[in-house]
Coordinates of C-alpha atoms in Angstrom, one line a residue:
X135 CA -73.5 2.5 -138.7
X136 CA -77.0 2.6 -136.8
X137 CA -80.2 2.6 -138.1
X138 CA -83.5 3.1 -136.8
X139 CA -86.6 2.5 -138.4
X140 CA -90.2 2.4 -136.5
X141 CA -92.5 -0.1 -135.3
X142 CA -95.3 1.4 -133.7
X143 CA -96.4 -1.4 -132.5
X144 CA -93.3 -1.6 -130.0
X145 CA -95.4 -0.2 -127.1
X146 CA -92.6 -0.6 -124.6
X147 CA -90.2 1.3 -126.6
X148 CA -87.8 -1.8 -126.9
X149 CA -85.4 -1.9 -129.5
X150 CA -85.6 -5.0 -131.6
X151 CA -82.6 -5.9 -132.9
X152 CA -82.1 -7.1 -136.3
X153 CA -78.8 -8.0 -138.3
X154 CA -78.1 -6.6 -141.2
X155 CA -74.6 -7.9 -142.3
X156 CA -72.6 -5.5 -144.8
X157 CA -69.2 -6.0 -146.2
X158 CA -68.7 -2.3 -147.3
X159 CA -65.5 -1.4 -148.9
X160 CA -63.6 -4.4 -149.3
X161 CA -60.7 -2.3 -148.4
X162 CA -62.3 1.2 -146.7
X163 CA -64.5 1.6 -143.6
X164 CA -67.2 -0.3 -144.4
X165 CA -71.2 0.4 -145.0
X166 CA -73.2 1.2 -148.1
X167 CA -74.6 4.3 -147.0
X168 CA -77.5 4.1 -147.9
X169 CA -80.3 5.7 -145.9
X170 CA -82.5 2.9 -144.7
X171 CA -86.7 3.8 -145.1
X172 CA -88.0 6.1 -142.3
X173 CA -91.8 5.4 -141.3
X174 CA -91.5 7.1 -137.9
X175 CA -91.6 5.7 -134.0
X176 CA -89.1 2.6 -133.0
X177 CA -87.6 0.4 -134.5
X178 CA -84.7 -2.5 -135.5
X179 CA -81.3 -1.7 -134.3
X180 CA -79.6 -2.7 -137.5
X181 CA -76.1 -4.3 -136.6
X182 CA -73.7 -3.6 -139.8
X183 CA -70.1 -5.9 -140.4
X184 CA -67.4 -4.9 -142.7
X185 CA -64.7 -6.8 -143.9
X186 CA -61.4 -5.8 -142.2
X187 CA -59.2 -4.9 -144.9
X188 CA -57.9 -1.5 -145.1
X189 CA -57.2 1.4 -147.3
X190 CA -53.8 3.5 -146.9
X191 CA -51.7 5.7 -149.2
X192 CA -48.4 3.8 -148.0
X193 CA -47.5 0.7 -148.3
X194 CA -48.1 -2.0 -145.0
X195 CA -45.3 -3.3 -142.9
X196 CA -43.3 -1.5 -140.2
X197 CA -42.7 -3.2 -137.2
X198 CA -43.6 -6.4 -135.6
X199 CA -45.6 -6.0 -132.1
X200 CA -45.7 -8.8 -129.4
X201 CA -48.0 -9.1 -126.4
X202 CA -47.5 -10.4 -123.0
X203 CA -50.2 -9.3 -120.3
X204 CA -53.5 -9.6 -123.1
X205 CA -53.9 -13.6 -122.0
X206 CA -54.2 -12.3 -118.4
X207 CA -57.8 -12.4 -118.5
X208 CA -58.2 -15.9 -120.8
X209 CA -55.5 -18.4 -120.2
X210 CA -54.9 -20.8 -117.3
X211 CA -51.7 -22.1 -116.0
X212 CA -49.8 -24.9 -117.2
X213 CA -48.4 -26.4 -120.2
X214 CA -50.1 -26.4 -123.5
X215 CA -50.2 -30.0 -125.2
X216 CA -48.1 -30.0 -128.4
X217 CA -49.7 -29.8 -131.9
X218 CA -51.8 -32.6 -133.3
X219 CA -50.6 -33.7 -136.8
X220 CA -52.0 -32.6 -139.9
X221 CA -54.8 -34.4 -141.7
X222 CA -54.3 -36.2 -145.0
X223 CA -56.4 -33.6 -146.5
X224 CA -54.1 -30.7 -146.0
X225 CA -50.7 -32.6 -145.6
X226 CA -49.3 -31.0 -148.1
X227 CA -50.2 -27.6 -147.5
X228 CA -49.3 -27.3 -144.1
X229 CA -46.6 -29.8 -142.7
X230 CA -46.1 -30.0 -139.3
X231 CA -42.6 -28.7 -139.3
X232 CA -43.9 -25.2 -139.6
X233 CA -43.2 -24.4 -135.7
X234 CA -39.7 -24.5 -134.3
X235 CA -41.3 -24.4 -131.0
X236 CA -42.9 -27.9 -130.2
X237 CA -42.9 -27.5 -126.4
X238 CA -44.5 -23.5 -126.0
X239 CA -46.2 -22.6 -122.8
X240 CA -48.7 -20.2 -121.8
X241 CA -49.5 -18.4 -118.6
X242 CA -52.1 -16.6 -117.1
X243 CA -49.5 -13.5 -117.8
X244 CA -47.4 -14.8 -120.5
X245 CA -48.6 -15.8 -124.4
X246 CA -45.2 -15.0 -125.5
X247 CA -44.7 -18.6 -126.5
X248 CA -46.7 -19.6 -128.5
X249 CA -47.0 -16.3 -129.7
X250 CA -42.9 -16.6 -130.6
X251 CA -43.8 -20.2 -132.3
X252 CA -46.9 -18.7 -134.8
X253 CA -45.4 -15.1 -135.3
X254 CA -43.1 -15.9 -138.6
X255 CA -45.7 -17.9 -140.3
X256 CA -48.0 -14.1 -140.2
X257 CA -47.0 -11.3 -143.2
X258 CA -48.6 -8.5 -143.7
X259 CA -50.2 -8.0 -147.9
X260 CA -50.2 -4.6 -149.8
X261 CA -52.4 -4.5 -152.7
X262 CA -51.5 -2.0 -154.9
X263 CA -54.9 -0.9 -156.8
X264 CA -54.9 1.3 -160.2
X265 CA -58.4 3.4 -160.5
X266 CA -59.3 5.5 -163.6
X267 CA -60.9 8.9 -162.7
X268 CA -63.1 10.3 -165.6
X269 CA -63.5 13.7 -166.0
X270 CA -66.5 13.9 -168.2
X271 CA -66.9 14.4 -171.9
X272 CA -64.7 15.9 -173.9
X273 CA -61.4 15.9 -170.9
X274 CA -60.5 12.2 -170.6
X275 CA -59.4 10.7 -167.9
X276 CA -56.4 9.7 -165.5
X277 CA -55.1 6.8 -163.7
X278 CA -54.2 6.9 -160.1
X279 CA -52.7 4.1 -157.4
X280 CA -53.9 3.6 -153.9
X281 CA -52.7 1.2 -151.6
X282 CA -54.9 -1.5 -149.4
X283 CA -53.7 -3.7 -146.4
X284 CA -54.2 -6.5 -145.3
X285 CA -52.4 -9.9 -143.9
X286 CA -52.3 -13.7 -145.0
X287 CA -50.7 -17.0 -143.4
X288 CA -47.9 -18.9 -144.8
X289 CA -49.8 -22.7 -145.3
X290 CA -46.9 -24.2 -147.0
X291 CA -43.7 -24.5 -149.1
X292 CA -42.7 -26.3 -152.1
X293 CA -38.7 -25.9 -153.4
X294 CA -39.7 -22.7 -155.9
X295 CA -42.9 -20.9 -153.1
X296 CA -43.7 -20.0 -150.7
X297 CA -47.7 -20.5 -150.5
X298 CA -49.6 -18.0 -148.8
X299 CA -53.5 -18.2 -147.3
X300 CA -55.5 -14.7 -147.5
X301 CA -58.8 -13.5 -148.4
X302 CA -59.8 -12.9 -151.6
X303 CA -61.1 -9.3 -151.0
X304 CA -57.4 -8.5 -149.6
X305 CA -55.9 -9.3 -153.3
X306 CA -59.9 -8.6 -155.5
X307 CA -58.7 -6.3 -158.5
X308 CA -55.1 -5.8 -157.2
X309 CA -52.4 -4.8 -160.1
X310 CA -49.6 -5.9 -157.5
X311 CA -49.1 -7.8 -154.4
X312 CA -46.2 -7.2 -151.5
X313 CA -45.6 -9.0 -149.0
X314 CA -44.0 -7.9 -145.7
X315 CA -42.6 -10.8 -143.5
X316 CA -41.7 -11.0 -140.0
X317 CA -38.0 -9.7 -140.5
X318 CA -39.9 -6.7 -141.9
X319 CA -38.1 -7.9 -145.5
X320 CA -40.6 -7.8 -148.6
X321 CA -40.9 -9.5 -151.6
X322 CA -43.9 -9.5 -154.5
X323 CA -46.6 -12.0 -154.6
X324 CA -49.1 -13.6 -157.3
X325 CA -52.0 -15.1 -157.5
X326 CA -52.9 -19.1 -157.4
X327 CA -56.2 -19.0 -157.3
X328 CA -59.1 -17.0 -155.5
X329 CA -62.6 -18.3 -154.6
X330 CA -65.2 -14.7 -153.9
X331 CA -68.1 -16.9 -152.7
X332 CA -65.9 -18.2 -149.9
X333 CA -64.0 -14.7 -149.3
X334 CA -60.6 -17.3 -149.7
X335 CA -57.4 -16.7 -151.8
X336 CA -54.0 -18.5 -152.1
X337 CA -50.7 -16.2 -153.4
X338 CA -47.3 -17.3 -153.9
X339 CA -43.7 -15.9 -153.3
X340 CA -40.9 -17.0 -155.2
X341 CA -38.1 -18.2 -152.8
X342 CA -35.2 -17.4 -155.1
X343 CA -36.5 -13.5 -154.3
X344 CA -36.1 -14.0 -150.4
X345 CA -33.0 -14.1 -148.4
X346 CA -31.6 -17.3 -146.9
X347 CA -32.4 -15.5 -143.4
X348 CA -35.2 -14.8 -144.0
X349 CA -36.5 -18.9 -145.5
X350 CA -34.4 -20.0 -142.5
X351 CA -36.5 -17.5 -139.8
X352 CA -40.4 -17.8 -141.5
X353 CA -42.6 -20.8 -140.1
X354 CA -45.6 -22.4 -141.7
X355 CA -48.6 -22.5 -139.9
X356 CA -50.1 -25.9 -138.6
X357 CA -53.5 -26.3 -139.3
X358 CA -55.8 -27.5 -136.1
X359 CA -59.4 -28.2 -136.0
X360 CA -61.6 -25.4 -135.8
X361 CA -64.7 -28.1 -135.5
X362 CA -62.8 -28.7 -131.9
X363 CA -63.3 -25.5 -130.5
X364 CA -65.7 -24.7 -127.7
X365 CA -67.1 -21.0 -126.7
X366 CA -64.7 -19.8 -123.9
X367 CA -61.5 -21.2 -125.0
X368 CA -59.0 -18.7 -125.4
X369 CA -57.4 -18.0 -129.1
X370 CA -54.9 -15.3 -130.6
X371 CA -55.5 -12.9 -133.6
X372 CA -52.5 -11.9 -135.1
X373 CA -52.8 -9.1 -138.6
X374 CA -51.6 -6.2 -140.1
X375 CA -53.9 -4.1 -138.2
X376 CA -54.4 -0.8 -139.4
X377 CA -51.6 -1.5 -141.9
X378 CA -48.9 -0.6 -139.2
X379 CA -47.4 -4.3 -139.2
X380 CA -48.2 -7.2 -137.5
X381 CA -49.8 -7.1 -133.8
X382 CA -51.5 -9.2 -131.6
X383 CA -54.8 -9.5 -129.9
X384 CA -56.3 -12.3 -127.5
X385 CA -59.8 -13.7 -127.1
X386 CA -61.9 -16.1 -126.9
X387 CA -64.3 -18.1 -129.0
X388 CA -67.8 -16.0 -128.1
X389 CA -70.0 -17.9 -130.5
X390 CA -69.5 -20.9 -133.0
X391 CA -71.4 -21.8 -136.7
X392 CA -72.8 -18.2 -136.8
X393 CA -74.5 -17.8 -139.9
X394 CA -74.4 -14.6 -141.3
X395 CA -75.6 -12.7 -145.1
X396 CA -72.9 -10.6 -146.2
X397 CA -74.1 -8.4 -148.7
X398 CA -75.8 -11.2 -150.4
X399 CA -73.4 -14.3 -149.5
X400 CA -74.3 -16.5 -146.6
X401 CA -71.1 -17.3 -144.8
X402 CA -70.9 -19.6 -141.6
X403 CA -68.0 -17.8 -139.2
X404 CA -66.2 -18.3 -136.0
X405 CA -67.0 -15.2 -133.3
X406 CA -64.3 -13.6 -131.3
X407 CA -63.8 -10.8 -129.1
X408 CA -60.3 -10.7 -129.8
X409 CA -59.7 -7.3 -131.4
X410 CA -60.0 -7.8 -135.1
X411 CA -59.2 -4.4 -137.0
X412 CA -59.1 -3.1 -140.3
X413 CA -56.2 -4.7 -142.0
X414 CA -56.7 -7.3 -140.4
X415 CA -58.2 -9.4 -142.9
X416 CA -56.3 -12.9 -144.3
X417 CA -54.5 -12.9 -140.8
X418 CA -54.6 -15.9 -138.9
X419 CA -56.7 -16.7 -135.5
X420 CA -54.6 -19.0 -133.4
X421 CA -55.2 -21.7 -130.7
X422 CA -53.2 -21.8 -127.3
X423 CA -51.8 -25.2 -129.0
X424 CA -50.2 -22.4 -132.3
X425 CA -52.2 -23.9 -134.5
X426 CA -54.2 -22.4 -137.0
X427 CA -57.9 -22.9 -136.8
X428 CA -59.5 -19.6 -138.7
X429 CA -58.9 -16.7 -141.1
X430 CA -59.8 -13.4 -139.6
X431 CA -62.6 -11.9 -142.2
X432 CA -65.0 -9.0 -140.2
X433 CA -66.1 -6.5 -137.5
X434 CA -69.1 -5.2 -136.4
X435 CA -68.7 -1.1 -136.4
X436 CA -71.5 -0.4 -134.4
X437 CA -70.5 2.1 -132.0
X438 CA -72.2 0.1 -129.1
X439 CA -70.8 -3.0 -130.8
X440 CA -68.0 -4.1 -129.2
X441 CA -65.8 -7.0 -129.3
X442 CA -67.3 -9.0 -132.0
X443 CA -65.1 -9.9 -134.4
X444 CA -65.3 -13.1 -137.1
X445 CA -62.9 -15.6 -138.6
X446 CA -63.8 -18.1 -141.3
X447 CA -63.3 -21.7 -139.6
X448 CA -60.3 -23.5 -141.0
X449 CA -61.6 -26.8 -141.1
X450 CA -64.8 -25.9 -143.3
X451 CA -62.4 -24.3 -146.1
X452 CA -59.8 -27.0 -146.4
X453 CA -61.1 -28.6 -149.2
X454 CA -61.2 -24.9 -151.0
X455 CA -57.7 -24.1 -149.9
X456 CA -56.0 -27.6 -151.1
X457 CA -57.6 -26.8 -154.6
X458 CA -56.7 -23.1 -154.7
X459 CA -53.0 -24.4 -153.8
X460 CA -52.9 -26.5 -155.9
X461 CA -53.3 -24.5 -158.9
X462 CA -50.3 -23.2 -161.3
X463 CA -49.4 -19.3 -160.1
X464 CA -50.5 -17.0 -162.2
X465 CA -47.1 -15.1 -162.4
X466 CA -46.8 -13.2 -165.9
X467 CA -49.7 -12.0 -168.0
X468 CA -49.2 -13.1 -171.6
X469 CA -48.1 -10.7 -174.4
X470 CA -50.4 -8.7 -176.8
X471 CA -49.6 -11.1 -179.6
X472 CA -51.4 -14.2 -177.8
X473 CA -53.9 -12.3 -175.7
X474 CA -57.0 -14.6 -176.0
X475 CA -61.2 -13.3 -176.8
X476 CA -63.8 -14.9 -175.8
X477 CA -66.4 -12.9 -177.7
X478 CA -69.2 -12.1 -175.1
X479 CA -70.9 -8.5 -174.1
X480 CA -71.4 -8.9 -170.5
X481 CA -72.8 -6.9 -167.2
X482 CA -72.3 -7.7 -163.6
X483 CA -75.2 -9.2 -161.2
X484 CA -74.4 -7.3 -158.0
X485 CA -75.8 -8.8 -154.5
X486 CA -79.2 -6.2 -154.5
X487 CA -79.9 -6.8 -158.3
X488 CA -79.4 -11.2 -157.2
X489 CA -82.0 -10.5 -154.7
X490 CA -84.2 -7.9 -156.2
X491 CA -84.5 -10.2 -159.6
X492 CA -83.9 -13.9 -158.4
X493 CA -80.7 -13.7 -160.7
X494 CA -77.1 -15.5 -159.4
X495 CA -74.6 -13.6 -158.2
X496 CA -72.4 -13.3 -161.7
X497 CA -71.4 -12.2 -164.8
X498 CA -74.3 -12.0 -167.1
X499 CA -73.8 -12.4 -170.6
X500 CA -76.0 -9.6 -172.8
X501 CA -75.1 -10.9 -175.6
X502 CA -72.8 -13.7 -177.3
X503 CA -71.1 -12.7 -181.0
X504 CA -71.6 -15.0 -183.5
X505 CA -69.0 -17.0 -185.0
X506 CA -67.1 -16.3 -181.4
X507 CA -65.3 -19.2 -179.0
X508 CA -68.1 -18.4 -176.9
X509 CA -71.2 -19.5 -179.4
X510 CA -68.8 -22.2 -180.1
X511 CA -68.7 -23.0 -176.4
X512 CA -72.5 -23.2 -176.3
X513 CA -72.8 -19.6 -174.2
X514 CA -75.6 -18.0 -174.4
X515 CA -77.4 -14.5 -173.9
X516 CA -78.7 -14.8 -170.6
X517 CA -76.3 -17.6 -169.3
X518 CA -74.5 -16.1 -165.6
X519 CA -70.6 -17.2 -165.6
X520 CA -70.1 -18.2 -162.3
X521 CA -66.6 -20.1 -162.5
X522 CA -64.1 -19.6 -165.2
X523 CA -61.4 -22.2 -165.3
X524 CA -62.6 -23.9 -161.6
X525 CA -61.8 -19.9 -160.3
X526 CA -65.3 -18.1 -158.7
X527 CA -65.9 -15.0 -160.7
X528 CA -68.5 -12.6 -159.4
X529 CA -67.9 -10.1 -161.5
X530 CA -66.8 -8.9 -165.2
X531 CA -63.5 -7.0 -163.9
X532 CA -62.4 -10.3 -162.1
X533 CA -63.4 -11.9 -165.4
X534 CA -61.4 -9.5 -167.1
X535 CA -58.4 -9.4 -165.2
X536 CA -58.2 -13.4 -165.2
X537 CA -58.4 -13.4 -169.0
X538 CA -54.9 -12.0 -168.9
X539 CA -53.0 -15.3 -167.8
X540 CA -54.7 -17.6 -170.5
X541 CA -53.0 -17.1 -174.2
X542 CA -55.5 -17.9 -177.3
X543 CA -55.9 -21.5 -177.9
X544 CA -56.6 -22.5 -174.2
X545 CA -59.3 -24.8 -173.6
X546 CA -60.7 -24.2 -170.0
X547 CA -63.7 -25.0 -168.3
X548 CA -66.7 -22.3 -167.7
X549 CA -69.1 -22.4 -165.1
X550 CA -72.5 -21.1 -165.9
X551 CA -76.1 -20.7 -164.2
X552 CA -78.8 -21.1 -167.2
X553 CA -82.4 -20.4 -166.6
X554 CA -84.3 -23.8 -167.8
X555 CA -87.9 -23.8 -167.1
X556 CA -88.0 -21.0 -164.5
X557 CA -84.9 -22.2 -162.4
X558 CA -81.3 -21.4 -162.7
X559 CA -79.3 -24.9 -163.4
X560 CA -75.4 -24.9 -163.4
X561 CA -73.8 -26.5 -166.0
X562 CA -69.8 -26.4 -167.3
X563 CA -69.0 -26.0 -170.8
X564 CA -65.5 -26.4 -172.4
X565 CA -64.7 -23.3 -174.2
X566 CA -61.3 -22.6 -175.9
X567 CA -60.0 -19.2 -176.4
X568 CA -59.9 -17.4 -179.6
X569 CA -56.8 -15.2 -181.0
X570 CA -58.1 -11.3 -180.3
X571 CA -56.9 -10.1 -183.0
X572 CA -58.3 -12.6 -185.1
X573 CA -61.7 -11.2 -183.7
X574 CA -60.4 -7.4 -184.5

């Protein structure tokens, strides 16, 4: 989406160009559209990114695409060396058995090998989404289902899951997860934990609903070091682009540590000119080694904007994905009888309203009851929840729809931003969760 907007001092009629990054719809086509201000004459060339998940009626799979002649252009001759071992850190996330090819090659015509060696360690996510449409006073309302892609990376493997690495806007606000695996078999997923600020999420399969083929053909990734990588070496997208099934792309690194503001976040990416697509979001971005070293995230959708794609470096987020592994699943929502209250009215801080009014990115607390957990808790009107139980929440929906997996009488931990003499301080309270319908 281009923008122009004037600078009549610009006597030579050059554009300067700005960046203005944009996530969009987290699962659509991306932009806010919203008509920048017009003062006349040139201007900034406003470069917009969108996240690359993607919106569809069906569900994502299909077939699985390979590519030979895309590395023509990037890769030299000769063998790749095998892949390093996995740091302490992550050892138990992503063991180095995950690749049943140790020895892959690569050519200048020929990435079928490593390609082969990362391929069943890619799926492809559907999120199934349930909106309410109001019709206005008076004629209710109805609830529909729509369908968003997107991809994740199997990291690891305990005897009961499967653990799987995507982004958090793949899953955001998702009634159901499916997940479509190499063999083009499916099974549902569910939620470990999610973290917004850092676009990261880690889901789970069961393995007692997958096939013995199909355990005995996936791979788990191994993790590499995307702090390694140098602009020009060669690397391999692989996603569920467009939400047709799994397909590859080849690059290389075209910038590293760019720091962008994504609707309000800063975020420090990996750039690529592989082809990163909607629906390709949560897939994985591969060395020549088949090793993992980023999570594609973005485009650019400039018309004129070509090749630049971003992945989130794997080495900066391995402390977020060991903790978001390592949390119980969230597999079944508990029943009406223990659903738990909190006892708060709350709002959501959006990214312009953070910006406009100095205010955290949040939920923001309007009011706390009296005599609720939350007053208990030490919440207060004004307070910003930004973590609820060591799980970012950047909004009252995600709020919400974790609430459901935590029966009355929990005691969890709440992160909050409170405004103390003009500056928002974080501070974690312990609040336990009161009986709803002992608040009813």
């Amino acid at each position: 989406m281009d923008y122009y907007n004037s600078n009549q001092d610009d006597k030579n009629n050059e554009y300067e160009r700005g960046y203005d990054y944009g996530y969009g719809s987290a699962y659509g086509t991306g932009g806010d559209g919203l008509e920048p201000k017009r003062t006349g004459g040139w201007g900034k060339k406003i470069l917009t990114f969108v996240l690359c998940g993607a919106l569809f009626g069906t569900a994502a799979g299909g077939a699985f695409l390979g590519v030979n002649e895309l590395g023509r252009q990037y890769l030299d001759n000769g063998d790749a060396a095998s892949g390093t071992e996995t740091t302490g850190s992550q050892a138990n996330i992503a063991p180095t058995s995950g690749a049943k090819h140790t020895n892959a090659t690569t050519t200048a015509l020929d990435v079928s090998g490593v390609v082969d060696d990362v391929f069943p360690s890619v799926v492809a996510v559907t999120s199934t989404m349930v909106y309410q449409s109001y019709y206005g006073w008076g004629f209710g309302s109805e609830d529909y289902e729509t369908e968003g892609s997107g991809s994740g990376v199997i990291i690891g493997q305990t005897d009961e899951e499967l653990i799987i690495l995507t982004n958090d806007h793949v899953i955001n606000g998702a009634s159901s997860l499916t997940i479509t695996f190499a063999d083009d078999t499916t099974a549902s997923a569910a939620v470990k934990g999610t973290d917004a600020n850092a676009d990261l999420a880690v889901i789970a399969v069961k393995k007692s609903d997958l096939s013995e083929d199909t355990i005995k053909n996936l791979a788990v990734a191994r993790f590499g070091s995307s702090d390694d990588m140098k602009i020009g070496q060669a690397v391999i997208a692989i996603g569920n682009a467009l939400g047709t099934g799994q397909s590859v792309t080849v690059g290389v690194v075209s910038a590293l540590n760019r720091r962008l503001n994504v609707e309000g976040t800063d975020m420090t990416l990996m750039q690529t000119d592989a082809a990163i697509n909607f629906g390709n979001s949560g897939g994985g971005l591969f060395n020549t080694e088949g090793e993992l070293i980023g999570i594609n995230v973005a485009k650019a959708t400039r018309n004129d904007a070509d090749g630049m794609g971003y992945a989130i470096p794997i080495t900066s987020a391995e402390g977020i994905i060991e903790k978001l592994s390592s949390r119980e699943t969230r597999s079944e929502e508990v029943p009406e009888e223990q659903a738990a209250y909190i006892g708060i009215s709350m709002q959501n801080v959006t990214s312009a309203t953070a910006s406009s009014f100095d205010i955290p990115v949040g939920v923001y607390l309007v009011a706390v009851s009296a005599g609720s957990p939350a007053e208990a808790a030490g919440l207060q009107e004004k307070d910003v929840i930004t973590a609820f139980d060591g799980q970012t929440v950047s909004t009252r929906e995600e709020l919400q729809s974790l609430l459901k997996y935590y029966a009355a009488g929990t005691t969890v931990e709440v992160t909050v931003q409170r405004q103390i003499d003009g500056q928002y301080q974080e501070m974690n309270l312990s609040l336990t969760l009161g009986l709803r319908s002992d608040y009813q």
